[in-house]
Amino acid sequence: MKDNYDVVIVGGGAAGLSGALALSRARRSVLVIDAGAPRNAPAGHIHNYLGRESTPPAELLGIGRGEVASYGGEVVTGTVISAKTAEDDGFRVTLADGRSASARRLLVTTGLLDELPDIPGVSERWGRDVLHCPYCHGWEVRDQPIGILASSPFSIHQALMWRQWTDKVTLFLNDAIEPTGEEYEQLAARDISVVDGKLSGLTVAEDRLTGVRLHSGEEFACAAVVVAPVFTARADVLTTLGLVPVEQQMGGHVVGTYIASDAMGATAIPGVWVAGNVADLKGQVIASAAAGLNAAAALNADLIAEDTRLAVAARAGR
């Protein structure tokens, strides 16, 4: 790792590596700093990524790092703890181990953190048989008994959505929500069972989820359960630059936070772009990769404009 780069990319997931690939094909000075903690690490496979269906997440990232390196891009492992504006109008990032690097532009693709409901067993099974997205995992548990563990009004929508993949859906209210009369009617019309009572945890046998247990001691068989995490942007690096995460609401309920940007990923701070889940809570892997590419193209166009201005000024000063 040297000291000066055209672009430093903070985050090495699909968005960061896709952006790095495009930039490395255009520029000779690109650095990716990857903390090595992708959001989808607990999952066995990625889905809905054309040409890479069912690829393990670590394998996809390994392929991406190799492709970036093949064009001269540099990928290092490390955690960026701060970024600040440098005296030359660029930026300087500092890593937890004391290393630092400067860049003319920053692309931040640090993703988000899934804040899970405080139900015993949920975090241990997350990404395996504790799920949230049917488009990512619905096919694998189709036609099996699925439990929806309510934690917010969004859980009603989840129950109705997962009903498309199986006719064995049970909504556990968990003392967290109370459906309206209209919602009860909708659930009944779709043959979705509703269970009252506080949850005490999950039941597991031979490293497989077998069901849900209430505080009353009653147990219900489930092959998988669905939760509604709070999607919190991993924005620590961006906050050191003065950017503040924005709350995102759905139906009047806060579902997470994100960093605001324009359609190409440019933030309110000139020279700083974002891509992937840090800016788009709903983006799946393929969408995050596309966002990284778009941000890289916009960022490079900005550098080209600056290079041209500097060249014109230098020529005029001869």
PDB file of C-alpha atoms in Angstrom:
ATOM      1  CA  MET A   1       0.000   0.000   0.000  1.00  0.00           C
ATOM      2  CA  LYS A   2       1.494   3.297  -1.110  1.00  0.00           C
ATOM      3  CA  ASP A   3       0.555   6.791   0.062  1.00  0.00           C
ATOM      4  CA  ASN A   4      -1.252   8.495  -2.836  1.00  0.00           C
ATOM      5  CA  TYR A   5      -4.071   7.214  -5.065  1.00  0.00           C
ATOM      6  CA  ASP A   6      -6.505   8.636  -7.542  1.00  0.00           C
ATOM      7  CA  VAL A   7      -9.305   6.718  -5.826  1.00  0.00           C
ATOM      8  CA  VAL A   8      -9.605   4.919  -2.501  1.00  0.00           C
ATOM      9  CA  ILE A   9     -12.586   2.594  -2.146  1.00  0.00           C
ATOM     10  CA  VAL A  10     -13.609   1.888   1.440  1.00  0.00           C
ATOM     11  CA  GLY A  11     -15.443  -1.432   1.425  1.00  0.00           C
ATOM     12  CA  GLY A  12     -14.766  -4.548  -0.602  1.00  0.00           C
ATOM     13  CA  GLY A  13     -18.180  -6.084  -1.241  1.00  0.00           C
ATOM     14  CA  ALA A  14     -19.899  -6.374  -4.608  1.00  0.00           C
ATOM     15  CA  ALA A  15     -20.350  -2.602  -4.897  1.00  0.00           C
ATOM     16  CA  GLY A  16     -16.749  -1.797  -3.997  1.00  0.00           C
ATOM     17  CA  LEU A  17     -15.148  -4.449  -6.176  1.00  0.00           C
ATOM     18  CA  SER A  18     -17.402  -3.687  -9.146  1.00  0.00           C
ATOM     19  CA  GLY A  19     -16.450  -0.026  -8.861  1.00  0.00           C
ATOM     20  CA  ALA A  20     -12.791  -0.934  -8.444  1.00  0.00           C
ATOM     21  CA  LEU A  21     -12.872  -3.145 -11.532  1.00  0.00           C
ATOM     22  CA  ALA A  22     -14.206  -0.330 -13.710  1.00  0.00           C
ATOM     23  CA  LEU A  23     -11.804   2.219 -12.245  1.00  0.00           C
ATOM     24  CA  SER A  24      -8.779  -0.080 -12.518  1.00  0.00           C
ATOM     25  CA  ARG A  25      -9.472  -0.473 -16.221  1.00  0.00           C
ATOM     26  CA  ALA A  26      -9.451   3.331 -16.531  1.00  0.00           C
ATOM     27  CA  ARG A  27      -6.813   4.464 -14.022  1.00  0.00           C
ATOM     28  CA  ARG A  28      -3.513   3.186 -12.670  1.00  0.00           C
ATOM     29  CA  SER A  29      -3.950   4.242  -9.050  1.00  0.00           C
ATOM     30  CA  VAL A  30      -6.895   2.550  -7.325  1.00  0.00           C
ATOM     31  CA  LEU A  31      -6.937   1.132  -3.796  1.00  0.00           C
ATOM     32  CA  VAL A  32      -9.652  -1.010  -2.179  1.00  0.00           C
ATOM     33  CA  ILE A  33      -9.585  -1.289   1.615  1.00  0.00           C
ATOM     34  CA  ASP A  34     -11.682  -4.294   2.637  1.00  0.00           C
ATOM     35  CA  ALA A  35     -12.532  -4.985   6.288  1.00  0.00           C
ATOM     36  CA  GLY A  36     -13.478  -8.551   5.338  1.00  0.00           C
ATOM     37  CA  ALA A  37     -16.909  -8.569   6.989  1.00  0.00           C
ATOM     38  CA  PRO A  38     -19.517  -8.694   4.198  1.00  0.00           C
ATOM     39  CA  ARG A  39     -23.154  -8.541   5.205  1.00  0.00           C
ATOM     40  CA  ASN A  40     -23.983 -11.824   3.452  1.00  0.00           C
ATOM     41  CA  ALA A  41     -21.146 -13.827   5.026  1.00  0.00           C
ATOM     42  CA  PRO A  42     -23.561 -16.093   7.018  1.00  0.00           C
ATOM     43  CA  ALA A  43     -25.406 -17.078   3.821  1.00  0.00           C
ATOM     44  CA  GLY A  44     -24.386 -20.193   1.938  1.00  0.00           C
ATOM     45  CA  HIS A  45     -25.071 -18.792  -1.528  1.00  0.00           C
ATOM     46  CA  ILE A  46     -26.050 -15.658  -3.420  1.00  0.00           C
ATOM     47  CA  HIS A  47     -29.103 -15.599  -5.657  1.00  0.00           C
ATOM     48  CA  ASN A  48     -30.576 -13.522  -8.487  1.00  0.00           C
ATOM     49  CA  TYR A  49     -27.096 -12.676  -9.832  1.00  0.00           C
ATOM     50  CA  LEU A  50     -27.234 -13.612 -13.507  1.00  0.00           C
ATOM     51  CA  GLY A  51     -24.399 -15.978 -14.391  1.00  0.00           C
ATOM     52  CA  ARG A  52     -23.397 -16.462 -10.729  1.00  0.00           C
ATOM     53  CA  GLU A  53     -26.543 -18.063  -9.307  1.00  0.00           C
ATOM     54  CA  SER A  54     -25.854 -20.007  -6.076  1.00  0.00           C
ATOM     55  CA  THR A  55     -22.201 -18.914  -5.879  1.00  0.00           C
ATOM     56  CA  PRO A  56     -20.949 -18.816  -2.258  1.00  0.00           C
ATOM     57  CA  PRO A  57     -20.455 -15.163  -1.191  1.00  0.00           C
ATOM     58  CA  ALA A  58     -16.759 -15.610  -0.341  1.00  0.00           C
ATOM     59  CA  GLU A  59     -16.124 -17.212  -3.736  1.00  0.00           C
ATOM     60  CA  LEU A  60     -17.722 -14.296  -5.580  1.00  0.00           C
ATOM     61  CA  LEU A  61     -15.610 -11.784  -3.659  1.00  0.00           C
ATOM     62  CA  GLY A  62     -12.469 -13.823  -4.285  1.00  0.00           C
ATOM     63  CA  ILE A  63     -13.171 -13.787  -8.013  1.00  0.00           C
ATOM     64  CA  GLY A  64     -13.768 -10.034  -7.854  1.00  0.00           C
ATOM     65  CA  ARG A  65     -10.507  -9.330  -6.025  1.00  0.00           C
ATOM     66  CA  GLY A  66      -8.613 -11.336  -8.616  1.00  0.00           C
ATOM     67  CA  GLU A  67     -10.247  -9.440 -11.469  1.00  0.00           C
ATOM     68  CA  VAL A  68      -9.411  -6.070  -9.884  1.00  0.00           C
ATOM     69  CA  ALA A  69      -5.793  -7.136  -9.325  1.00  0.00           C
ATOM     70  CA  SER A  70      -5.509  -8.316 -12.940  1.00  0.00           C
ATOM     71  CA  TYR A  71      -5.928  -4.686 -14.065  1.00  0.00           C
ATOM     72  CA  GLY A  72      -3.487  -3.276 -11.531  1.00  0.00           C
ATOM     73  CA  GLY A  73      -5.945  -2.352  -8.786  1.00  0.00           C
ATOM     74  CA  GLU A  74      -4.700  -2.876  -5.238  1.00  0.00           C
ATOM     75  CA  VAL A  75      -6.816  -4.655  -2.607  1.00  0.00           C
ATOM     76  CA  VAL A  76      -5.729  -4.671   1.037  1.00  0.00           C
ATOM     77  CA  THR A  77      -7.343  -5.984   4.195  1.00  0.00           C
ATOM     78  CA  GLY A  78      -7.995  -3.374   6.840  1.00  0.00           C
ATOM     79  CA  THR A  79     -10.599  -1.295   8.642  1.00  0.00           C
ATOM     80  CA  VAL A  80     -10.832   2.415   7.914  1.00  0.00           C
ATOM     81  CA  ILE A  81     -11.688   4.309  11.092  1.00  0.00           C
ATOM     82  CA  SER A  82     -11.711   7.865   9.771  1.00  0.00           C
ATOM     83  CA  ALA A  83     -11.504  10.043   6.697  1.00  0.00           C
ATOM     84  CA  LYS A  84     -10.801  13.745   6.502  1.00  0.00           C
ATOM     85  CA  THR A  85     -10.323  16.400   3.886  1.00  0.00           C
ATOM     86  CA  ALA A  86      -6.651  16.916   3.036  1.00  0.00           C
ATOM     87  CA  GLU A  87      -4.927  20.244   2.437  1.00  0.00           C
ATOM     88  CA  ASP A  88      -4.721  19.560  -1.305  1.00  0.00           C
ATOM     89  CA  ASP A  89      -8.539  19.194  -1.510  1.00  0.00           C
ATOM     90  CA  GLY A  90      -8.241  15.419  -1.586  1.00  0.00           C
ATOM     91  CA  PHE A  91      -8.882  13.046   1.296  1.00  0.00           C
ATOM     92  CA  ARG A  92      -6.872  11.052   3.791  1.00  0.00           C
ATOM     93  CA  VAL A  93      -8.130   7.807   5.279  1.00  0.00           C
ATOM     94  CA  THR A  94      -6.709   6.232   8.425  1.00  0.00           C
ATOM     95  CA  LEU A  95      -6.850   2.525   9.222  1.00  0.00           C
ATOM     96  CA  ALA A  96      -7.213   0.915  12.633  1.00  0.00           C
ATOM     97  CA  ASP A  97      -3.641  -0.427  12.433  1.00  0.00           C
ATOM     98  CA  GLY A  98      -2.208   3.072  11.936  1.00  0.00           C
ATOM     99  CA  ARG A  99      -1.710   2.939   8.177  1.00  0.00           C
ATOM    100  CA  SER A 100      -3.085   5.775   6.084  1.00  0.00           C
ATOM    101  CA  ALA A 101      -3.463   6.761   2.450  1.00  0.00           C
ATOM    102  CA  SER A 102      -4.536   9.832   0.523  1.00  0.00           C
ATOM    103  CA  ALA A 103      -6.913   9.957  -2.424  1.00  0.00           C
ATOM    104  CA  ARG A 104      -8.293  12.491  -4.855  1.00  0.00           C
ATOM    105  CA  ARG A 105     -11.712  10.836  -4.593  1.00  0.00           C
ATOM    106  CA  LEU A 106     -13.446   8.419  -2.207  1.00  0.00           C
ATOM    107  CA  LEU A 107     -16.001   5.713  -2.946  1.00  0.00           C
ATOM    108  CA  VAL A 108     -17.545   4.256   0.231  1.00  0.00           C
ATOM    109  CA  THR A 109     -19.295   0.876  -0.030  1.00  0.00           C
ATOM    110  CA  THR A 110     -19.336  -0.232   3.603  1.00  0.00           C
ATOM    111  CA  GLY A 111     -22.845  -1.700   3.421  1.00  0.00           C
ATOM    112  CA  LEU A 112     -25.232  -2.052   6.328  1.00  0.00           C
ATOM    113  CA  LEU A 113     -25.673  -3.897   9.605  1.00  0.00           C
ATOM    114  CA  ASP A 114     -28.727  -6.102  10.155  1.00  0.00           C
ATOM    115  CA  GLU A 115     -29.972  -5.360  13.679  1.00  0.00           C
ATOM    116  CA  LEU A 116     -31.908  -8.498  14.571  1.00  0.00           C
ATOM    117  CA  PRO A 117     -34.824  -8.897  17.001  1.00  0.00           C
ATOM    118  CA  ASP A 118     -33.719  -9.813  20.530  1.00  0.00           C
ATOM    119  CA  ILE A 119     -35.069 -13.356  20.453  1.00  0.00           C
ATOM    120  CA  PRO A 120     -32.816 -16.170  21.730  1.00  0.00           C
ATOM    121  CA  GLY A 121     -31.366 -18.205  18.872  1.00  0.00           C
ATOM    122  CA  VAL A 122     -32.106 -15.726  16.081  1.00  0.00           C
ATOM    123  CA  SER A 123     -28.606 -14.306  15.670  1.00  0.00           C
ATOM    124  CA  GLU A 124     -27.023 -17.781  15.756  1.00  0.00           C
ATOM    125  CA  ARG A 125     -29.236 -19.038  12.906  1.00  0.00           C
ATOM    126  CA  TRP A 126     -29.185 -15.798  10.846  1.00  0.00           C
ATOM    127  CA  GLY A 127     -28.642 -16.349   7.140  1.00  0.00           C
ATOM    128  CA  ARG A 128     -29.213 -20.096   7.456  1.00  0.00           C
ATOM    129  CA  ASP A 129     -32.799 -20.800   8.524  1.00  0.00           C
ATOM    130  CA  VAL A 130     -33.531 -17.371  10.026  1.00  0.00           C
ATOM    131  CA  LEU A 131     -34.317 -15.291   6.948  1.00  0.00           C
ATOM    132  CA  HIS A 132     -35.834 -12.006   5.831  1.00  0.00           C
ATOM    133  CA  CYS A 133     -35.960 -11.915   2.005  1.00  0.00           C
ATOM    134  CA  PRO A 134     -38.061 -14.433   0.047  1.00  0.00           C
ATOM    135  CA  TYR A 135     -36.405 -13.419  -3.226  1.00  0.00           C
ATOM    136  CA  CYS A 136     -33.075 -14.511  -1.725  1.00  0.00           C
ATOM    137  CA  HIS A 137     -34.185 -17.618   0.179  1.00  0.00           C
ATOM    138  CA  GLY A 138     -37.828 -18.409  -0.600  1.00  0.00           C
ATOM    139  CA  TRP A 139     -37.136 -21.059  -3.230  1.00  0.00           C
ATOM    140  CA  GLU A 140     -34.965 -23.078  -0.838  1.00  0.00           C
ATOM    141  CA  VAL A 141     -37.764 -23.337   1.773  1.00  0.00           C
ATOM    142  CA  ARG A 142     -40.747 -23.490  -0.573  1.00  0.00           C
ATOM    143  CA  ASP A 143     -43.694 -25.642   0.540  1.00  0.00           C
ATOM    144  CA  GLN A 144     -42.273 -25.899   4.073  1.00  0.00           C
ATOM    145  CA  PRO A 145     -43.745 -24.506   7.325  1.00  0.00           C
ATOM    146  CA  ILE A 146     -42.514 -20.924   7.783  1.00  0.00           C
ATOM    147  CA  GLY A 147     -42.887 -18.790  10.909  1.00  0.00           C
ATOM    148  CA  ILE A 148     -42.982 -14.987  10.739  1.00  0.00           C
ATOM    149  CA  LEU A 149     -41.609 -13.525  13.997  1.00  0.00           C
ATOM    150  CA  ALA A 150     -43.345 -10.180  14.326  1.00  0.00           C
ATOM    151  CA  SER A 151     -41.345  -7.172  15.474  1.00  0.00           C
ATOM    152  CA  SER A 152     -42.902  -4.307  13.512  1.00  0.00           C
ATOM    153  CA  PRO A 153     -45.941  -3.491  11.351  1.00  0.00           C
ATOM    154  CA  PHE A 154     -43.865  -4.647   8.357  1.00  0.00           C
ATOM    155  CA  SER A 155     -44.280  -8.232   9.635  1.00  0.00           C
ATOM    156  CA  ILE A 156     -47.853  -8.287   8.281  1.00  0.00           C
ATOM    157  CA  HIS A 157     -46.506  -7.598   4.805  1.00  0.00           C
ATOM    158  CA  GLN A 158     -43.859 -10.293   5.274  1.00  0.00           C
ATOM    159  CA  ALA A 159     -46.497 -12.885   6.157  1.00  0.00           C
ATOM    160  CA  LEU A 160     -48.542 -12.076   3.057  1.00  0.00           C
ATOM    161  CA  MET A 161     -45.419 -12.057   0.882  1.00  0.00           C
ATOM    162  CA  TRP A 162     -44.006 -15.388   2.090  1.00  0.00           C
ATOM    163  CA  ARG A 163     -47.418 -16.978   1.511  1.00  0.00           C
ATOM    164  CA  GLN A 164     -46.468 -16.996  -2.184  1.00  0.00           C
ATOM    165  CA  TRP A 165     -43.782 -19.620  -1.513  1.00  0.00           C
ATOM    166  CA  THR A 166     -45.712 -21.863   0.879  1.00  0.00           C
ATOM    167  CA  ASP A 167     -49.254 -22.401   2.167  1.00  0.00           C
ATOM    168  CA  LYS A 168     -47.872 -23.178   5.638  1.00  0.00           C
ATOM    169  CA  VAL A 169     -47.283 -19.678   7.063  1.00  0.00           C
ATOM    170  CA  THR A 170     -47.760 -18.790  10.733  1.00  0.00           C
ATOM    171  CA  LEU A 171     -47.509 -15.231  12.060  1.00  0.00           C
ATOM    172  CA  PHE A 172     -46.265 -15.089  15.651  1.00  0.00           C
ATOM    173  CA  LEU A 173     -47.369 -11.749  17.096  1.00  0.00           C
ATOM    174  CA  ASN A 174     -44.757 -11.909  19.904  1.00  0.00           C
ATOM    175  CA  ASP A 175     -46.606  -9.149  21.829  1.00  0.00           C
ATOM    176  CA  ALA A 176     -45.030  -6.772  19.295  1.00  0.00           C
ATOM    177  CA  ILE A 177     -47.960  -5.864  17.040  1.00  0.00           C
ATOM    178  CA  GLU A 178     -51.733  -6.118  16.891  1.00  0.00           C
ATOM    179  CA  PRO A 179     -53.154  -6.454  13.366  1.00  0.00           C
ATOM    180  CA  THR A 180     -56.117  -4.315  12.422  1.00  0.00           C
ATOM    181  CA  GLY A 181     -59.439  -5.868  11.569  1.00  0.00           C
ATOM    182  CA  GLU A 182     -58.708  -5.475   7.887  1.00  0.00           C
ATOM    183  CA  GLU A 183     -55.294  -7.128   8.304  1.00  0.00           C
ATOM    184  CA  TYR A 184     -56.829 -10.069  10.186  1.00  0.00           C
ATOM    185  CA  GLU A 185     -59.253 -10.454   7.290  1.00  0.00           C
ATOM    186  CA  GLN A 186     -56.377 -10.467   4.787  1.00  0.00           C
ATOM    187  CA  LEU A 187     -54.416 -13.037   6.804  1.00  0.00           C
ATOM    188  CA  ALA A 188     -57.465 -15.276   7.143  1.00  0.00           C
ATOM    189  CA  ALA A 189     -58.228 -15.016   3.424  1.00  0.00           C
ATOM    190  CA  ARG A 190     -54.712 -16.270   2.679  1.00  0.00           C
ATOM    191  CA  ASP A 191     -54.974 -19.094   5.266  1.00  0.00           C
ATOM    192  CA  ILE A 192     -52.165 -17.598   7.381  1.00  0.00           C
ATOM    193  CA  SER A 193     -52.345 -18.728  10.998  1.00  0.00           C
ATOM    194  CA  VAL A 194     -51.893 -16.118  13.753  1.00  0.00           C
ATOM    195  CA  VAL A 195     -50.476 -17.038  17.162  1.00  0.00           C
ATOM    196  CA  ASP A 196     -50.599 -14.779  20.225  1.00  0.00           C
ATOM    197  CA  GLY A 197     -48.011 -14.799  23.007  1.00  0.00           C
ATOM    198  CA  LYS A 198     -44.441 -13.803  23.680  1.00  0.00           C
ATOM    199  CA  LEU A 199     -41.678 -15.855  22.060  1.00  0.00           C
ATOM    200  CA  SER A 200     -39.007 -17.399  24.274  1.00  0.00           C
ATOM    201  CA  GLY A 201     -36.753 -18.702  21.522  1.00  0.00           C
ATOM    202  CA  LEU A 202     -36.133 -21.178  18.738  1.00  0.00           C
ATOM    203  CA  THR A 203     -35.845 -24.942  18.940  1.00  0.00           C
ATOM    204  CA  VAL A 204     -32.923 -26.604  17.175  1.00  0.00           C
ATOM    205  CA  ALA A 205     -31.978 -30.249  16.674  1.00  0.00           C
ATOM    206  CA  GLU A 206     -28.815 -31.517  14.966  1.00  0.00           C
ATOM    207  CA  ASP A 207     -27.977 -27.989  13.852  1.00  0.00           C
ATOM    208  CA  ARG A 208     -31.323 -27.537  12.114  1.00  0.00           C
ATOM    209  CA  LEU A 209     -34.167 -25.261  13.114  1.00  0.00           C
ATOM    210  CA  THR A 210     -37.181 -27.323  14.122  1.00  0.00           C
ATOM    211  CA  GLY A 211     -39.559 -24.774  15.575  1.00  0.00           C
ATOM    212  CA  VAL A 212     -40.554 -21.788  17.674  1.00  0.00           C
ATOM    213  CA  ARG A 213     -41.228 -21.826  21.418  1.00  0.00           C
ATOM    214  CA  LEU A 214     -43.504 -19.482  23.386  1.00  0.00           C
ATOM    215  CA  HIS A 215     -43.031 -18.438  27.022  1.00  0.00           C
ATOM    216  CA  SER A 216     -46.087 -20.573  27.757  1.00  0.00           C
ATOM    217  CA  GLY A 217     -44.011 -23.606  26.761  1.00  0.00           C
ATOM    218  CA  GLU A 218     -46.053 -24.293  23.646  1.00  0.00           C
ATOM    219  CA  GLU A 219     -43.975 -25.162  20.570  1.00  0.00           C
ATOM    220  CA  PHE A 220     -44.757 -24.843  16.858  1.00  0.00           C
ATOM    221  CA  ALA A 221     -42.898 -26.683  14.107  1.00  0.00           C
ATOM    222  CA  CYS A 222     -41.102 -24.526  11.539  1.00  0.00           C
ATOM    223  CA  ALA A 223     -38.447 -25.299   8.936  1.00  0.00           C
ATOM    224  CA  ALA A 224     -37.465 -21.606   8.794  1.00  0.00           C
ATOM    225  CA  VAL A 225     -38.433 -18.361  10.449  1.00  0.00           C
ATOM    226  CA  VAL A 226     -38.578 -14.858   9.044  1.00  0.00           C
ATOM    227  CA  VAL A 227     -37.607 -11.678  10.873  1.00  0.00           C
ATOM    228  CA  ALA A 228     -37.574  -7.969  10.031  1.00  0.00           C
ATOM    229  CA  PRO A 229     -34.156  -6.516  10.885  1.00  0.00           C
ATOM    230  CA  VAL A 230     -33.466  -2.823  11.233  1.00  0.00           C
ATOM    231  CA  PHE A 231     -31.096  -2.015   8.357  1.00  0.00           C
ATOM    232  CA  THR A 232     -28.475   0.346   9.766  1.00  0.00           C
ATOM    233  CA  ALA A 233     -25.945   1.933   7.414  1.00  0.00           C
ATOM    234  CA  ARG A 234     -22.301   1.263   8.285  1.00  0.00           C
ATOM    235  CA  ALA A 235     -21.526   4.944   8.049  1.00  0.00           C
ATOM    236  CA  ASP A 236     -18.821   5.545  10.674  1.00  0.00           C
ATOM    237  CA  VAL A 237     -16.256   6.586   8.054  1.00  0.00           C
ATOM    238  CA  LEU A 238     -18.741   8.932   6.404  1.00  0.00           C
ATOM    239  CA  THR A 239     -19.752  10.558   9.673  1.00  0.00           C
ATOM    240  CA  THR A 240     -16.123  11.548  10.236  1.00  0.00           C
ATOM    241  CA  LEU A 241     -16.507  13.610   7.064  1.00  0.00           C
ATOM    242  CA  GLY A 242     -19.727  15.192   8.311  1.00  0.00           C
ATOM    243  CA  LEU A 243     -22.322  13.078   6.522  1.00  0.00           C
ATOM    244  CA  VAL A 244     -25.283  12.031   8.671  1.00  0.00           C
ATOM    245  CA  PRO A 245     -27.362   8.875   8.029  1.00  0.00           C
ATOM    246  CA  VAL A 246     -31.005   9.469   7.095  1.00  0.00           C
ATOM    247  CA  GLU A 247     -33.894   7.400   8.446  1.00  0.00           C
ATOM    248  CA  GLN A 248     -35.864   5.394   5.910  1.00  0.00           C
ATOM    249  CA  GLN A 249     -39.519   4.719   6.646  1.00  0.00           C
ATOM    250  CA  MET A 250     -42.008   2.251   5.288  1.00  0.00           C
ATOM    251  CA  GLY A 251     -45.645   2.819   6.135  1.00  0.00           C
ATOM    252  CA  GLY A 252     -44.646   5.307   8.826  1.00  0.00           C
ATOM    253  CA  HIS A 253     -42.283   2.842  10.480  1.00  0.00           C
ATOM    254  CA  VAL A 254     -38.499   3.315  10.521  1.00  0.00           C
ATOM    255  CA  VAL A 255     -36.878   0.335   8.791  1.00  0.00           C
ATOM    256  CA  GLY A 256     -33.295   1.598   8.764  1.00  0.00           C
ATOM    257  CA  THR A 257     -30.841   4.335   7.875  1.00  0.00           C
ATOM    258  CA  TYR A 258     -28.876   5.204   4.747  1.00  0.00           C
ATOM    259  CA  ILE A 259     -26.536   7.848   3.348  1.00  0.00           C
ATOM    260  CA  ALA A 260     -28.274  10.170   0.906  1.00  0.00           C
ATOM    261  CA  SER A 261     -26.812  10.559  -2.585  1.00  0.00           C
ATOM    262  CA  ASP A 262     -27.845  11.409  -6.119  1.00  0.00           C
ATOM    263  CA  ALA A 263     -28.712   8.789  -8.735  1.00  0.00           C
ATOM    264  CA  MET A 264     -25.024   8.145  -9.463  1.00  0.00           C
ATOM    265  CA  GLY A 265     -23.916   7.950  -5.827  1.00  0.00           C
ATOM    266  CA  ALA A 266     -22.512  11.450  -5.308  1.00  0.00           C
ATOM    267  CA  THR A 267     -22.995  12.674  -1.732  1.00  0.00           C
ATOM    268  CA  ALA A 268     -23.332  16.202  -0.376  1.00  0.00           C
ATOM    269  CA  ILE A 269     -19.539  16.301   0.054  1.00  0.00           C
ATOM    270  CA  PRO A 270     -17.763  16.967  -3.278  1.00  0.00           C
ATOM    271  CA  GLY A 271     -15.437  14.115  -4.115  1.00  0.00           C
ATOM    272  CA  VAL A 272     -17.225  11.488  -2.008  1.00  0.00           C
ATOM    273  CA  TRP A 273     -19.449   8.813  -3.571  1.00  0.00           C
ATOM    274  CA  VAL A 274     -21.403   5.945  -2.027  1.00  0.00           C
ATOM    275  CA  ALA A 275     -22.765   2.721  -3.513  1.00  0.00           C
ATOM    276  CA  GLY A 276     -24.428  -0.473  -2.351  1.00  0.00           C
ATOM    277  CA  ASN A 277     -26.381  -1.014   0.848  1.00  0.00           C
ATOM    278  CA  VAL A 278     -24.874   1.985   2.644  1.00  0.00           C
ATOM    279  CA  ALA A 279     -26.993   4.064   0.248  1.00  0.00           C
ATOM    280  CA  ASP A 280     -29.709   1.575  -0.776  1.00  0.00           C
ATOM    281  CA  LEU A 281     -31.183  -0.641   1.942  1.00  0.00           C
ATOM    282  CA  LYS A 282     -33.090  -2.853  -0.487  1.00  0.00           C
ATOM    283  CA  GLY A 283     -30.275  -3.496  -2.949  1.00  0.00           C
ATOM    284  CA  GLN A 284     -29.409  -7.159  -3.528  1.00  0.00           C
ATOM    285  CA  VAL A 285     -25.921  -8.217  -4.610  1.00  0.00           C
ATOM    286  CA  ILE A 286     -26.450  -7.647  -8.316  1.00  0.00           C
ATOM    287  CA  ALA A 287     -28.004  -4.208  -7.701  1.00  0.00           C
ATOM    288  CA  SER A 288     -25.118  -3.233  -5.420  1.00  0.00           C
ATOM    289  CA  ALA A 289     -22.602  -4.301  -8.052  1.00  0.00           C
ATOM    290  CA  ALA A 290     -24.413  -2.176 -10.649  1.00  0.00           C
ATOM    291  CA  ALA A 291     -24.462   0.796  -8.261  1.00  0.00           C
ATOM    292  CA  GLY A 292     -20.706   0.436  -7.737  1.00  0.00           C
ATOM    293  CA  LEU A 293     -20.147   0.514 -11.495  1.00  0.00           C
ATOM    294  CA  ASN A 294     -22.364   3.588 -11.948  1.00  0.00           C
ATOM    295  CA  ALA A 295     -20.662   5.458  -9.120  1.00  0.00           C
ATOM    296  CA  ALA A 296     -17.239   4.582 -10.532  1.00  0.00           C
ATOM    297  CA  ALA A 297     -18.191   5.968 -13.950  1.00  0.00           C
ATOM    298  CA  ALA A 298     -19.462   9.234 -12.430  1.00  0.00           C
ATOM    299  CA  LEU A 299     -16.423   9.514 -10.185  1.00  0.00           C
ATOM    300  CA  ASN A 300     -14.052   8.957 -13.095  1.00  0.00           C
ATOM    301  CA  ALA A 301     -15.881  11.574 -15.176  1.00  0.00           C
ATOM    302  CA  ASP A 302     -15.343  14.012 -12.314  1.00  0.00           C
ATOM    303  CA  LEU A 303     -11.626  13.217 -12.273  1.00  0.00           C
ATOM    304  CA  ILE A 304     -11.418  13.651 -16.052  1.00  0.00           C
ATOM    305  CA  ALA A 305     -12.981  17.105 -15.718  1.00  0.00           C
ATOM    306  CA  GLU A 306     -10.454  17.992 -13.019  1.00  0.00           C
ATOM    307  CA  ASP A 307      -7.534  16.635 -15.058  1.00  0.00           C
ATOM    308  CA  THR A 308      -8.686  18.754 -17.986  1.00  0.00           C
ATOM    309  CA  ARG A 309      -8.968  21.911 -15.873  1.00  0.00           C
ATOM    310  CA  LEU A 310      -5.463  21.357 -14.497  1.00  0.00           C
ATOM    311  CA  ALA A 311      -4.067  20.736 -17.988  1.00  0.00           C
ATOM    312  CA  VAL A 312      -5.673  23.898 -19.343  1.00  0.00           C
ATOM    313  CA  ALA A 313      -4.295  25.925 -16.429  1.00  0.00           C
ATOM    314  CA  ALA A 314      -0.814  24.451 -16.893  1.00  0.00           C
ATOM    315  CA  ARG A 315      -0.871  25.193 -20.615  1.00  0.00           C
ATOM    316  CA  ALA A 316      -1.980  28.764 -19.996  1.00  0.00           C
ATOM    317  CA  GLY A 317       0.851  29.261 -17.538  1.00  0.00           C
ATOM    318  CA  ARG A 318       3.627  28.316 -19.933  1.00  0.00           C
TER     319      ARG A 318
END
